Short mmCIF file of C-alpha atoms and ligand atoms in Angstrom, two decimals:
data_model
loop_
_atom_site.label_atom_id
_atom_site.label_comp_id
_atom_site.label_asym_id
_atom_site.label_seq_id
_atom_site.Cartn_x
_atom_site.Cartn_y
_atom_site.Cartn_z
CA MET A 1419 0.01 0.02 0.02
CA GLY A 1420 3.01 2.16 -0.37
CA GLU A 1421 2.03 5.26 1.58
CA GLU A 1422 0.89 3.32 4.65
CA GLY A 1423 4.05 1.32 5.63
CA PRO A 1424 3.16 -2.09 4.48
CA PRO A 1425 5.06 -5.06 6.16
CA ALA A 1426 8.42 -5.76 4.70
CA SER A 1427 7.15 -9.01 3.12
CA HIS A 1428 4.53 -7.00 1.09
CA HIS A 1429 7.42 -4.98 -0.57
CA SER A 1430 9.67 -7.89 -1.26
CA GLN A 1431 6.89 -9.73 -3.03
CA ALA A 1432 6.14 -6.66 -5.13
CA ARG A 1433 9.77 -6.35 -6.12
CA GLY A 1434 9.84 -9.97 -7.09
CA GLY A 1435 7.10 -9.19 -9.60
CA THR A 1436 4.90 -12.06 -8.25
CA LEU A 1437 1.87 -9.76 -8.12
CA GLN A 1438 1.48 -9.52 -11.92
CA GLY A 1439 -2.09 -10.45 -12.96
CA ALA A 1440 -3.52 -9.95 -9.41
CA ILE A 1441 -6.55 -7.76 -8.73
CA ASP A 1442 -4.55 -5.21 -6.88
CA LEU A 1443 -6.72 -2.95 -4.70
CA ARG A 1444 -3.94 -1.92 -2.25
CA SER A 1445 -3.63 1.54 -3.69
CA ASP A 1446 -4.20 3.57 -6.80
CA THR A 1447 -0.31 3.92 -7.02
CA VAL A 1448 -0.02 0.39 -8.38
CA THR A 1449 -1.33 1.26 -11.95
CA ARG A 1450 0.96 0.64 -14.90
CA PRO A 1451 1.09 2.93 -17.86
CA SER A 1452 -1.29 2.00 -20.65
CA PRO A 1453 -0.05 1.38 -24.20
CA GLY A 1454 -1.46 4.91 -25.21
CA MET A 1455 0.49 6.55 -22.32
CA ARG A 1456 3.66 4.65 -23.25
CA ARG A 1457 3.33 5.77 -26.81
CA ALA A 1458 3.02 9.29 -25.64
CA MET A 1459 6.12 8.90 -23.42
CA ALA A 1460 8.17 7.32 -26.26
CA GLU A 1461 7.15 10.12 -28.68
CA ALA A 1462 7.71 13.11 -26.17
CA GLU A 1463 9.83 15.94 -27.25
CA VAL A 1464 12.44 16.47 -24.63
CA GLY A 1465 15.24 18.77 -23.47
CA ASP A 1466 17.33 19.44 -20.42
CA ASP A 1467 14.68 20.38 -17.71
CA VAL A 1468 17.44 21.62 -15.38
CA TYR A 1469 18.15 24.14 -18.11
CA GLY A 1470 14.37 24.71 -18.39
CA GLU A 1471 14.52 23.43 -21.87
CA ASP A 1472 12.21 20.47 -21.81
CA PRO A 1473 9.11 21.57 -23.72
CA THR A 1474 7.04 18.61 -22.43
CA VAL A 1475 7.83 19.49 -18.76
CA ASN A 1476 7.11 23.10 -19.53
CA ALA A 1477 3.71 22.36 -21.20
CA LEU A 1478 2.79 20.10 -18.22
CA GLU A 1479 3.78 22.69 -15.53
CA GLU A 1480 1.82 25.42 -17.42
CA ARG A 1481 -1.27 23.11 -17.86
CA VAL A 1482 -1.44 22.10 -14.28
CA ALA A 1483 -0.83 25.70 -13.03
CA ASP A 1484 -3.76 26.84 -15.39
CA LEU A 1485 -5.98 24.10 -14.07
CA PHE A 1486 -5.61 25.31 -10.46
CA GLY A 1487 -5.69 28.89 -11.13
CA HIS A 1488 -2.03 29.50 -10.14
CA GLU A 1489 0.69 31.40 -11.91
CA ALA A 1490 3.25 28.64 -12.12
CA GLY A 1491 3.98 24.99 -11.62
CA LEU A 1492 7.04 22.64 -10.96
CA PHE A 1493 7.30 19.05 -11.87
CA VAL A 1494 8.64 17.00 -8.98
CA PRO A 1495 9.38 13.30 -8.77
CA SER A 1496 6.90 12.71 -5.95
CA GLY A 1497 3.93 14.02 -3.87
CA THR A 1498 6.32 13.91 -0.88
CA MET A 1499 8.70 16.30 -2.47
CA GLY A 1500 5.75 18.56 -3.66
CA ASN A 1501 4.34 18.74 -0.27
CA GLN A 1502 7.60 19.27 1.56
CA ILE A 1503 8.83 21.95 -0.75
CA GLY A 1504 5.32 23.45 -0.77
CA MET A 1505 5.43 23.72 3.00
CA ARG A 1506 8.90 25.10 3.03
CA LEU A 1507 7.83 27.77 0.67
CA VAL A 1508 5.39 29.08 3.27
CA CYS A 1509 7.11 28.27 6.41
CA GLU A 1510 10.58 29.15 7.72
CA PRO A 1511 12.86 26.98 9.75
CA GLY A 1512 11.79 27.19 13.47
CA GLN A 1513 8.13 28.04 12.55
CA GLU A 1514 5.39 25.55 12.53
CA VAL A 1515 2.94 24.06 10.11
CA LEU A 1516 -0.32 22.97 11.70
CA CYS A 1517 -2.31 20.07 10.37
CA ASP A 1518 -4.51 17.10 11.13
CA ALA A 1519 -2.86 14.31 13.08
CA ASP A 1520 -3.69 11.83 10.26
CA ALA A 1521 -2.35 14.07 7.49
CA HIS A 1522 -0.01 12.40 4.99
CA VAL A 1523 2.62 15.17 5.43
CA VAL A 1524 3.14 14.25 9.10
CA THR A 1525 2.27 10.46 9.00
CA TYR A 1526 4.06 9.12 5.90
CA GLU A 1527 6.71 11.57 4.88
CA MET A 1528 9.45 10.37 7.21
CA GLY A 1529 9.54 13.43 9.37
CA ALA A 1530 10.86 15.40 6.30
CA ALA A 1531 9.58 18.86 7.42
CA ALA A 1532 11.86 18.50 10.60
CA ALA A 1533 14.58 16.35 9.24
CA VAL A 1534 15.13 18.30 5.94
CA PHE A 1535 13.75 21.82 6.59
CA GLY A 1536 13.85 22.51 10.28
CA ILE A 1537 10.10 23.04 10.26
CA SER A 1538 8.17 22.22 13.35
CA THR A 1539 4.80 20.52 12.87
CA ARG A 1540 1.79 20.61 15.28
CA THR A 1541 -1.41 18.46 14.89
CA VAL A 1542 -5.05 18.42 15.87
CA VAL A 1543 -7.03 15.22 16.06
CA SER A 1544 -9.90 15.62 13.57
CA GLU A 1545 -13.12 13.57 13.07
CA GLY A 1546 -11.68 10.93 10.75
CA GLY A 1547 -9.59 13.53 8.72
CA ARG A 1548 -12.55 15.88 8.04
CA LEU A 1549 -11.60 19.46 8.06
CA ASP A 1550 -13.00 21.60 10.81
CA ALA A 1551 -11.65 25.16 9.99
CA GLN A 1552 -12.44 26.49 13.43
CA GLN A 1553 -10.59 23.69 15.16
CA LEU A 1554 -7.43 24.68 13.44
CA ILE A 1555 -7.96 28.42 13.65
CA ASP A 1556 -8.29 27.96 17.33
CA GLN A 1557 -4.80 26.28 17.50
CA VAL A 1558 -2.91 28.79 15.51
CA ARG A 1559 -0.19 30.56 17.46
CA PRO A 1560 0.69 34.22 16.63
CA ARG A 1561 4.13 34.75 15.10
CA THR A 1562 4.36 38.06 16.98
CA ASP A 1563 4.67 36.47 20.43
CA TRP A 1564 8.34 35.64 21.10
CA HIS A 1565 7.43 33.01 23.65
CA LEU A 1566 5.72 30.81 21.03
CA THR A 1567 6.55 28.80 18.10
CA GLY A 1568 4.65 30.84 15.44
CA THR A 1569 2.31 29.08 13.07
CA ALA A 1570 3.28 30.04 9.51
CA ALA A 1571 0.99 27.70 7.66
CA VAL A 1572 -1.76 25.21 7.76
CA ALA A 1573 -1.73 22.05 5.58
CA VAL A 1574 -5.05 20.57 4.44
CA GLU A 1575 -5.30 17.18 2.65
CA ASN A 1576 -8.08 16.71 -0.02
CA SER A 1577 -9.16 13.92 -0.56
CA HIS A 1578 -7.87 12.58 2.80
CA ASN A 1579 -6.07 9.38 2.58
CA ARG A 1580 -6.31 7.96 6.17
CA GLY A 1581 -9.80 9.42 6.24
CA GLY A 1582 -10.77 6.86 3.56
CA GLY A 1583 -10.75 9.27 0.62
CA LEU A 1584 -13.06 11.74 2.19
CA VAL A 1585 -13.77 15.06 0.41
CA GLN A 1586 -13.14 18.16 2.43
CA PRO A 1587 -16.28 20.42 2.68
CA LEU A 1588 -15.80 23.44 0.45
CA GLY A 1589 -17.46 25.72 3.09
CA GLU A 1590 -14.75 24.77 5.56
CA LEU A 1591 -12.02 25.17 3.01
CA GLN A 1592 -13.50 28.71 2.27
CA LYS A 1593 -13.68 29.66 5.85
CA LEU A 1594 -10.11 28.68 6.50
CA TRP A 1595 -8.93 30.68 3.45
CA HIS A 1596 -10.76 33.77 4.27
CA TRP A 1597 -9.60 33.63 7.82
CA SER A 1598 -6.02 32.93 6.62
CA ARG A 1599 -5.93 36.19 4.53
CA GLU A 1600 -6.77 38.21 7.55
CA ALA A 1601 -4.41 36.26 9.90
CA GLY A 1602 -1.45 36.28 7.56
CA VAL A 1603 -1.12 32.41 7.81
CA SER A 1604 -0.54 30.53 4.51
CA LEU A 1605 -2.31 27.42 3.33
CA HIS A 1606 -0.72 24.42 1.73
CA LEU A 1607 -3.03 21.78 -0.02
CA ASP A 1608 -1.84 18.16 -0.26
CA GLY A 1609 -3.84 17.57 -3.23
CA ALA A 1610 -2.46 14.22 -4.05
CA ARG A 1611 -6.01 13.10 -4.98
CA ILE A 1612 -7.64 16.36 -5.59
CA TRP A 1613 -8.83 15.01 -8.89
CA ASN A 1614 -10.91 12.40 -7.10
CA ALA A 1615 -12.37 15.02 -4.66
CA SER A 1616 -13.21 17.34 -7.71
CA VAL A 1617 -14.90 14.59 -9.65
CA ALA A 1618 -16.88 13.45 -6.56
CA SER A 1619 -17.96 16.93 -5.38
CA GLY A 1620 -18.29 18.69 -8.73
CA VAL A 1621 -16.11 21.58 -7.35
CA ASP A 1622 -13.74 22.46 -10.16
CA LEU A 1623 -9.92 22.26 -9.73
CA ALA A 1624 -9.36 25.99 -9.99
CA THR A 1625 -11.87 26.58 -7.17
CA TYR A 1626 -9.84 24.22 -4.94
CA GLY A 1627 -6.58 25.59 -6.30
CA ARG A 1628 -7.52 29.17 -5.49
CA LEU A 1629 -8.07 28.23 -1.78
CA ALA A 1630 -4.36 27.42 -1.27
CA ASP A 1631 -1.00 29.34 -1.54
CA THR A 1632 0.76 26.19 -2.47
CA ALA A 1633 -0.67 22.97 -3.73
CA SER A 1634 0.92 19.69 -4.59
CA VAL A 1635 -1.04 17.40 -6.88
CA CYS A 1636 -0.09 13.82 -7.96
CA LEU A 1637 -0.21 12.31 -11.50
CA SER A 1638 0.84 8.98 -10.24
CA LYS A 1639 -2.24 7.99 -8.21
CA GLY A 1640 -5.72 7.66 -9.80
CA LEU A 1641 -4.53 9.50 -12.93
CA GLY A 1642 -2.28 6.44 -13.76
CA ALA A 1643 1.01 8.10 -14.65
CA PRO A 1644 4.09 6.19 -13.51
CA VAL A 1645 5.80 9.08 -11.87
CA GLY A 1646 5.49 12.69 -10.82
CA SER A 1647 3.62 15.44 -9.14
CA VAL A 1648 3.25 19.15 -9.78
CA LEU A 1649 3.55 21.91 -7.24
CA VAL A 1650 1.72 25.05 -8.03
CA ALA A 1651 1.94 28.46 -6.51
CA SER A 1652 2.93 32.08 -7.49
CA ALA A 1653 5.62 32.53 -9.95
CA ASP A 1654 7.98 33.91 -7.22
CA ARG A 1655 7.36 30.89 -4.97
CA ILE A 1656 7.85 28.44 -7.97
CA ALA A 1657 11.13 30.15 -8.76
CA ALA A 1658 12.33 29.45 -5.17
CA ALA A 1659 10.79 25.90 -5.33
CA ARG A 1660 13.02 25.23 -8.33
CA LEU A 1661 16.09 25.86 -6.22
CA TRP A 1662 14.76 23.62 -3.47
CA ARG A 1663 14.07 20.87 -5.96
CA LYS A 1664 17.66 20.98 -7.30
CA ARG A 1665 19.06 21.15 -3.77
CA LEU A 1666 17.19 17.96 -2.93
CA GLY A 1667 18.50 16.17 -6.01
CA GLY A 1668 15.05 16.39 -7.74
CA GLY A 1669 16.36 18.26 -10.84
CA MET A 1670 15.67 15.86 -13.72
CA ARG A 1671 17.02 16.07 -17.20
CA GLN A 1672 14.96 14.79 -20.12
CA ALA A 1673 12.02 14.47 -17.89
CA GLY A 1674 9.66 15.13 -20.73
CA VAL A 1675 9.20 11.31 -21.16
CA LEU A 1676 7.61 11.37 -17.68
CA ALA A 1677 5.84 14.73 -18.10
CA ALA A 1678 4.24 13.30 -21.40
CA ALA A 1679 2.59 10.54 -19.21
CA GLY A 1680 1.19 13.34 -16.94
CA LEU A 1681 -0.22 15.21 -19.98
CA TYR A 1682 -1.73 12.08 -21.32
CA ALA A 1683 -3.22 11.14 -17.92
CA LEU A 1684 -4.88 14.62 -17.74
CA GLU A 1685 -6.39 14.26 -21.24
CA HIS A 1686 -7.55 10.66 -20.91
CA ASN A 1687 -7.94 9.64 -17.26
CA LEU A 1688 -9.39 12.61 -15.34
CA THR A 1689 -13.16 12.23 -16.02
CA ARG A 1690 -13.03 8.50 -15.91
CA LEU A 1691 -12.28 8.86 -12.19
CA ALA A 1692 -16.13 8.69 -11.71
CA GLU A 1693 -15.92 5.05 -12.85
CA ASP A 1694 -13.47 4.32 -9.94
CA GLN A 1695 -15.92 5.94 -7.55
CA GLU A 1696 -18.78 3.83 -8.88
CA HIS A 1697 -16.60 0.69 -8.34
CA ALA A 1698 -15.91 1.80 -4.80
CA GLN A 1699 -19.63 2.16 -4.12
CA LEU A 1700 -20.26 -1.25 -5.60
CA LEU A 1701 -17.58 -2.85 -3.27
CA ALA A 1702 -18.91 -1.02 -0.30
CA LYS A 1703 -22.49 -2.40 -1.02
CA ARG A 1704 -21.22 -5.91 -1.54
CA LEU A 1705 -19.01 -5.95 1.48
CA GLY A 1706 -21.31 -4.32 4.04
CA ALA A 1707 -19.62 -0.96 4.31
CA ASP A 1708 -21.86 2.10 4.55
CA PRO A 1709 -21.71 3.54 0.98
CA ALA A 1710 -22.35 7.03 2.51
CA THR A 1711 -18.77 6.73 3.92
CA VAL A 1712 -17.31 6.14 0.53
CA GLU A 1713 -16.86 9.52 -1.05
CA THR A 1714 -14.25 8.81 -3.65
CA ASN A 1715 -12.23 5.64 -4.65
CA MET A 1716 -11.47 4.07 -1.18
CA VAL A 1717 -13.49 1.69 0.80
CA VAL A 1718 -12.56 1.05 4.41
CA LEU A 1719 -13.66 -2.29 6.07
CA ASP A 1720 -13.57 -1.90 9.80
CA GLY A 1721 -13.79 -4.63 12.47
CA VAL A 1722 -12.39 -7.39 10.23
CA GLU A 1723 -9.63 -9.97 10.79
CA ALA A 1724 -7.33 -7.90 8.52
CA PRO A 1725 -4.29 -10.27 8.34
CA LEU A 1726 -6.26 -13.28 7.78
CA ILE A 1727 -8.49 -11.81 5.17
CA ALA A 1728 -5.67 -10.10 3.38
CA GLU A 1729 -3.65 -13.43 3.17
CA ALA A 1730 -6.71 -15.47 2.08
CA ALA A 1731 -7.71 -12.97 -0.49
CA LYS A 1732 -4.12 -12.88 -1.79
CA ALA A 1733 -4.13 -16.58 -2.28
CA GLN A 1734 -7.13 -15.99 -4.64
CA GLY A 1735 -5.41 -13.19 -6.49
CA VAL A 1736 -7.01 -10.25 -4.81
CA LEU A 1737 -4.65 -7.74 -2.95
CA VAL A 1738 -5.85 -5.44 -0.30
CA SER A 1739 -4.21 -3.16 2.32
CA GLN A 1740 -4.11 -3.78 5.99
CA VAL A 1741 -4.30 -0.53 7.68
CA SER A 1742 -4.44 -2.13 11.05
CA ALA A 1743 -5.18 -5.52 12.70
CA ARG A 1744 -8.89 -4.77 12.36
CA ARG A 1745 -9.00 -2.57 9.20
CA ILE A 1746 -8.73 -3.28 5.57
CA ARG A 1747 -8.65 -0.64 2.83
CA LEU A 1748 -9.59 -1.12 -0.86
CA VAL A 1749 -8.60 1.44 -3.44
CA THR A 1750 -10.19 1.41 -6.95
CA HIS A 1751 -8.29 2.57 -9.99
CA LEU A 1752 -8.06 2.38 -13.76
CA ASP A 1753 -6.23 -1.00 -13.89
CA VAL A 1754 -9.24 -2.87 -12.18
CA ASP A 1755 -12.23 -2.92 -14.48
CA ARG A 1756 -15.78 -3.89 -13.46
CA ALA A 1757 -15.06 -7.67 -14.00
CA GLY A 1758 -12.15 -7.31 -11.52
CA ILE A 1759 -14.30 -5.52 -9.06
CA ASP A 1760 -16.89 -8.16 -9.20
CA ARG A 1761 -14.40 -10.84 -8.79
CA ALA A 1762 -12.78 -9.08 -5.82
CA ALA A 1763 -16.20 -8.55 -4.18
CA ASP A 1764 -16.97 -12.29 -4.55
CA VAL A 1765 -13.63 -13.24 -3.02
CA LEU A 1766 -13.91 -10.76 -0.23
CA ALA A 1767 -17.57 -11.29 0.51
CA GLU A 1768 -16.87 -14.91 1.06
CA LEU A 1769 -14.01 -14.28 3.45
CA ILE A 1770 -15.81 -11.56 5.44
C1 LIG B 2192 -2.49 12.14 0.43
C2 LIG B 2192 -1.13 11.90 -0.07
N1 LIG B 2192 -0.21 12.90 -0.14
C3 LIG B 2192 0.97 12.70 -0.57
C4 LIG B 2192 1.39 11.44 -0.99
C5 LIG B 2192 2.81 11.30 -1.39
O1 LIG B 2192 3.00 10.92 -2.72
P1 LIG B 2192 4.32 10.11 -3.13
O2 LIG B 2192 4.16 8.65 -2.76
O3 LIG B 2192 4.40 10.43 -4.66
O4 LIG B 2192 5.48 10.73 -2.53
C6 LIG B 2192 0.48 10.40 -0.98
C7 LIG B 2192 1.02 9.01 -1.33
O5 LIG B 2192 0.26 8.09 -1.39
C8 LIG B 2192 -0.86 10.61 -0.40
O6 LIG B 2192 -1.67 9.60 -0.34
#
């Protein structure tokens, strides 16, 4: 399941390639580029992106910045790098970023904010990941008080991974944004799966984008590209982000072959996310999860014997994530079609 620290055995099997052909619902990061995407990659016009000369990377950065209503974008190797640089742009070393205790940026990014950037993080415990603007606002510490670690930024995740793919309420995002302008606090959006949130809520990407100072969005999750995320922000901030990316070793050369996959994904795989969401609903109904808790492409099954079920399902060619001893997570994506969903539902329904 990648982002959730799977057991070591899980990784070693994936490396051995023994999972080919399985119905893999561990994560939407497991997709493989389609023949059309591979063709687009093979045919991409490229240049040295560290020189700013890769036309395909430049096109992707412009396209994504436009989609989110920002001035500029930066292609980065991963969502983690996008998030961490994004937060660094709005938070100085020794200041803090405030976020939900289950946020990816503090749970699965290896303490990067502290380890790499000297950024302090503070968390609030939310209702299953759902944003409550006032709860965060109440915890913000003024940067003018020299007794306190000042809060420079708040980070919000949409959709929320550990929250089972929940979509943040637009009203709460707007409340936080309007408050933040008054308070002089910046907002970072971890939009790894903002595409799923947008397709589910009908709120367009630019509306979400304009409610953040910096936003990191991933091409390698439900959109099905093999690699890459884009950080969007103002032109000045992206110029600074370019230095951070290079400093971290994320300056890539003929990266157009990867950016081409991202452009292809935006063209072909964005609106189809609705299908993944229908598949998640189907799984929920078949497996006894409350469909109302399934807002995007993730289904969480609680109160189950997770290790036993995961092992038994695997033996029948269905892969799921164990989030804890009693919780399983299923993530739908473009590499599992309706027949695969039906088959997975049959196998899991029997086991549960
Ligand atoms: C919500 C969220 N943010 C960020 C990331 C990080 O992306 P990457 O794995 O590309 O570093 C993930 C990865 O799964 C994620 O789920």
